[in-house]
Coordinates of C-alpha atoms in Angstrom, one line a residue:
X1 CA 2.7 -12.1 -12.8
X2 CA 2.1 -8.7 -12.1
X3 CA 0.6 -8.0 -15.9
X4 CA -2.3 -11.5 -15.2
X5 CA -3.1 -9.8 -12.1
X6 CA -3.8 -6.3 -13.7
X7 CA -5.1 -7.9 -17.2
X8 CA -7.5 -9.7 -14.5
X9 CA -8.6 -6.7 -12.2
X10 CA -9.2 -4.9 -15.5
X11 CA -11.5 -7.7 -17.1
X12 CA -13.5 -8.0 -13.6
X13 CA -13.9 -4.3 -13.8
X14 CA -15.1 -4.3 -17.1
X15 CA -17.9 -7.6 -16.4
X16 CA -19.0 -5.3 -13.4
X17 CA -19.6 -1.9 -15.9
X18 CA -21.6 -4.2 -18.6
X19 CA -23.8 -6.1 -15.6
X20 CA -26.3 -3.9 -15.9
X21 CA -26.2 -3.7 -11.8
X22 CA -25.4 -0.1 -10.2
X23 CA -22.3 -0.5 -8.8
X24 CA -19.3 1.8 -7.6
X25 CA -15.4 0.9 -8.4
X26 CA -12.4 1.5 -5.9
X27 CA -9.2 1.6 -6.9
X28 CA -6.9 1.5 -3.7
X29 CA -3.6 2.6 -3.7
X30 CA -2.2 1.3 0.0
X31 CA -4.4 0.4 2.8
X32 CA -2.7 -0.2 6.0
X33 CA -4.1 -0.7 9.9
X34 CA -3.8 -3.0 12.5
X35 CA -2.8 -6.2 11.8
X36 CA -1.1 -5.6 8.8
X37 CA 2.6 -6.7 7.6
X38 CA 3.6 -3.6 5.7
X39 CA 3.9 -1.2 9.2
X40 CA 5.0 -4.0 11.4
X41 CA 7.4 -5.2 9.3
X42 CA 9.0 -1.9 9.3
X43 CA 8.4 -1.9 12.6
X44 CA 10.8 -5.1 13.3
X45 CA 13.3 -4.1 10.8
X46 CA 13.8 -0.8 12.2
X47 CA 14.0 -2.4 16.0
X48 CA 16.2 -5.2 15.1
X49 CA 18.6 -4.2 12.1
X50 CA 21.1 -1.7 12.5
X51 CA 20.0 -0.2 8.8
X52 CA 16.8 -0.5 7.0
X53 CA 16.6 -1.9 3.5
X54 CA 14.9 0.2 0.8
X55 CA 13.6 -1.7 -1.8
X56 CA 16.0 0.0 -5.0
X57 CA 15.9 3.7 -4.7
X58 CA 12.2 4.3 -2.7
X59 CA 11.5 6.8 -5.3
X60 CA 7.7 5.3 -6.4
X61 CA 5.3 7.4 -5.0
X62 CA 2.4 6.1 -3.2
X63 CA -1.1 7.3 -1.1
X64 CA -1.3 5.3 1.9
X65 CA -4.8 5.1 3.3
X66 CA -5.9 4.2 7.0
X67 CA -8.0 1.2 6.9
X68 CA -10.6 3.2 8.7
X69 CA -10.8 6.0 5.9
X70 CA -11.2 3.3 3.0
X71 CA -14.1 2.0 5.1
X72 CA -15.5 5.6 5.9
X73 CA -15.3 5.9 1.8
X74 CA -16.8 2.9 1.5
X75 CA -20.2 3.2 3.5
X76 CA -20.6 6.8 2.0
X77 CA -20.4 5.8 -1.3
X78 CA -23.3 3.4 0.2
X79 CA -25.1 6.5 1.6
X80 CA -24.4 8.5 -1.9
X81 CA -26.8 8.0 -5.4
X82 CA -23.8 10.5 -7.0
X83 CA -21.4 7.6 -6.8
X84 CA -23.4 5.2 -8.6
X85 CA -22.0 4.2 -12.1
X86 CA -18.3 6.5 -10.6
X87 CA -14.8 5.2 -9.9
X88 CA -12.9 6.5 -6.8
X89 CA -9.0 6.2 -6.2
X90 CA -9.4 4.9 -2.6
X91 CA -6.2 6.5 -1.5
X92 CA -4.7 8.8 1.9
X93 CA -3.9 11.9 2.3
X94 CA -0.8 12.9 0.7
X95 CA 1.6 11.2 -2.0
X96 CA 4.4 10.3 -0.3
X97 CA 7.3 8.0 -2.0
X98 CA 8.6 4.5 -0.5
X99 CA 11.0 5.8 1.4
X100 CA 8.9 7.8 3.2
X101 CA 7.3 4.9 4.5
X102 CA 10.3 3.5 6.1
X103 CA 11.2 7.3 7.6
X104 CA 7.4 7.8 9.3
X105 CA 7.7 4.7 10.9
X106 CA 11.3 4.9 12.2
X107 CA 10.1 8.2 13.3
X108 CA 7.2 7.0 15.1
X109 CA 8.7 4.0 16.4
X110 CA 11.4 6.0 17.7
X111 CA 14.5 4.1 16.2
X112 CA 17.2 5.8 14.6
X113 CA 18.1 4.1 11.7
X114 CA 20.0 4.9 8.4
X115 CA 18.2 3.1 5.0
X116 CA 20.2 1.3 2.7
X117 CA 18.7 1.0 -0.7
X118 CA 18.9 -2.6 -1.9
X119 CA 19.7 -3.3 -6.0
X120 CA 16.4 -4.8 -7.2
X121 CA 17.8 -7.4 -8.5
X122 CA 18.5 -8.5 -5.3
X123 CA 15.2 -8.9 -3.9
X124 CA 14.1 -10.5 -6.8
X125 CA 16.8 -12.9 -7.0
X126 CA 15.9 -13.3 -2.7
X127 CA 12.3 -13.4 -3.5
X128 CA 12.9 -16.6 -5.9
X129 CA 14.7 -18.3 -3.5
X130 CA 11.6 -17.8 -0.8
X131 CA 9.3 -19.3 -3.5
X132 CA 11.4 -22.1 -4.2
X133 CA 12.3 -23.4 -1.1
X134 CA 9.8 -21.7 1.6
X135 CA 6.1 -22.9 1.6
X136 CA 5.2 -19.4 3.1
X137 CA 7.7 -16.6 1.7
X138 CA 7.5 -13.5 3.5
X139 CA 8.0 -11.7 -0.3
X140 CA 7.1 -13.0 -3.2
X141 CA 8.8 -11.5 -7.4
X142 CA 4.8 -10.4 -8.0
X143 CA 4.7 -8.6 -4.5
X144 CA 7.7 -6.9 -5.6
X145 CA 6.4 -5.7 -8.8
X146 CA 3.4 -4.4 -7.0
X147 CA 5.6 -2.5 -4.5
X148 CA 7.9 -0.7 -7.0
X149 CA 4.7 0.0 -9.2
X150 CA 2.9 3.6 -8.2
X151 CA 0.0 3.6 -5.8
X152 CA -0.7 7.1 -6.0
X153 CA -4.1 8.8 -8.0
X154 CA -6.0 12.0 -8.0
X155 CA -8.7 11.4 -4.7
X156 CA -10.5 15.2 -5.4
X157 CA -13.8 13.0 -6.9
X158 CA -13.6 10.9 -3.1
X159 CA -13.0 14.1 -1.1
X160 CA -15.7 16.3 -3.3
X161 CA -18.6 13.5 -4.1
X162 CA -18.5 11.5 -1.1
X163 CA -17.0 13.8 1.5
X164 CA -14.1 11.2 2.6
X165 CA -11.2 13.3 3.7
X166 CA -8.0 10.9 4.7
X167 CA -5.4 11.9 7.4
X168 CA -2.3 12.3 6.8
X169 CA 0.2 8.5 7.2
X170 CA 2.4 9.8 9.7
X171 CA -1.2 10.4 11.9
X172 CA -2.7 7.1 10.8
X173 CA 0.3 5.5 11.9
X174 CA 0.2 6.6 15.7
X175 CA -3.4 6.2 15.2
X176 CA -3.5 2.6 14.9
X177 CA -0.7 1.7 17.1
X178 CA -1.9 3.9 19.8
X179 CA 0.4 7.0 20.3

């Protein structure tokens, strides 16, 4: 459940800050790039459905980062002695909610597409099903919960101390699919 998983991240954070070890924390928010399900699977929705689906309202916000900032962030904090003992939100350039997920890529894809916001309950109740009776469900009740939670933080400490500063989603988007 979504509550083990944080309760767990939160307990390996905290064996990291008593080790003793230097070490640097990142929190990411949304990484996306090539190869990855979240953009694609718009993608194919967009291309092939006649309306999106928007998980309940779209309204959580989030700070999508291109793969290739969080590893630009990464290797500086490598390069920086300030970031020693520091946590970073490893997040993009802008908040932007759900929703606006779905309208960059239609956008960039070129579809046009109107969203229907799906119930929650719905994909939850879809998303047991796919557990139960799929060995490899393309959404699972605890990838929902991280979806509808926020993935959005204050990234002035990444843009000040290690000098990462993240393009914007709509620009990593055509980025990494070549536009």
């Amino acid at each position: 459940s979504r509550d083990r998983y944080l309760k767990a991240k939160a307990e390996a954070e905290q064996i990291v800050r008593e080790s003793g070890l230097e070490y640097t924390l990142f929190r990411p928010t949304l990484i996306y790039g090539p190869d990855d399900e979240l953009i694609y699977r718009y993608g194919r929705l967009a291309y092939h459905l006649p309306a999106v689906p928007i998980i309940a309202s779209g309204q959580n916000p989030v700070r999508p980062i291109l793969v290739n900032d969080a590893v630009s962030a990464l290797l500086a904090a490598l390069e920086q002695p300030v970031s020693v003992g520091k946590e970073y939100v490893l997040g993009g350039a802008q908040v932007i909610l759900r929703r606006d997920i779905t309208d960059t890529v239609i956008h960039v894809f070129r579809q046009k597409k109107f969203k229907i916001p799906i119930p929650l309950f719905l994909y939850y109740s879809a998303a047991h099903l796919m557990e139960t009776f799929w060995p490899h469900p393309w959404i699972t009740r605890q990838h929902l919960n991280m979806l509808i939670r926020p993935h959005a933080g204050d990234i002035s400490a990444l843009r000040k101390e290690l000098g990462v500063e993240p393009i914007s989603f709509e620009e990593g988007v055509r980025h990494y699919i070549g536009l």
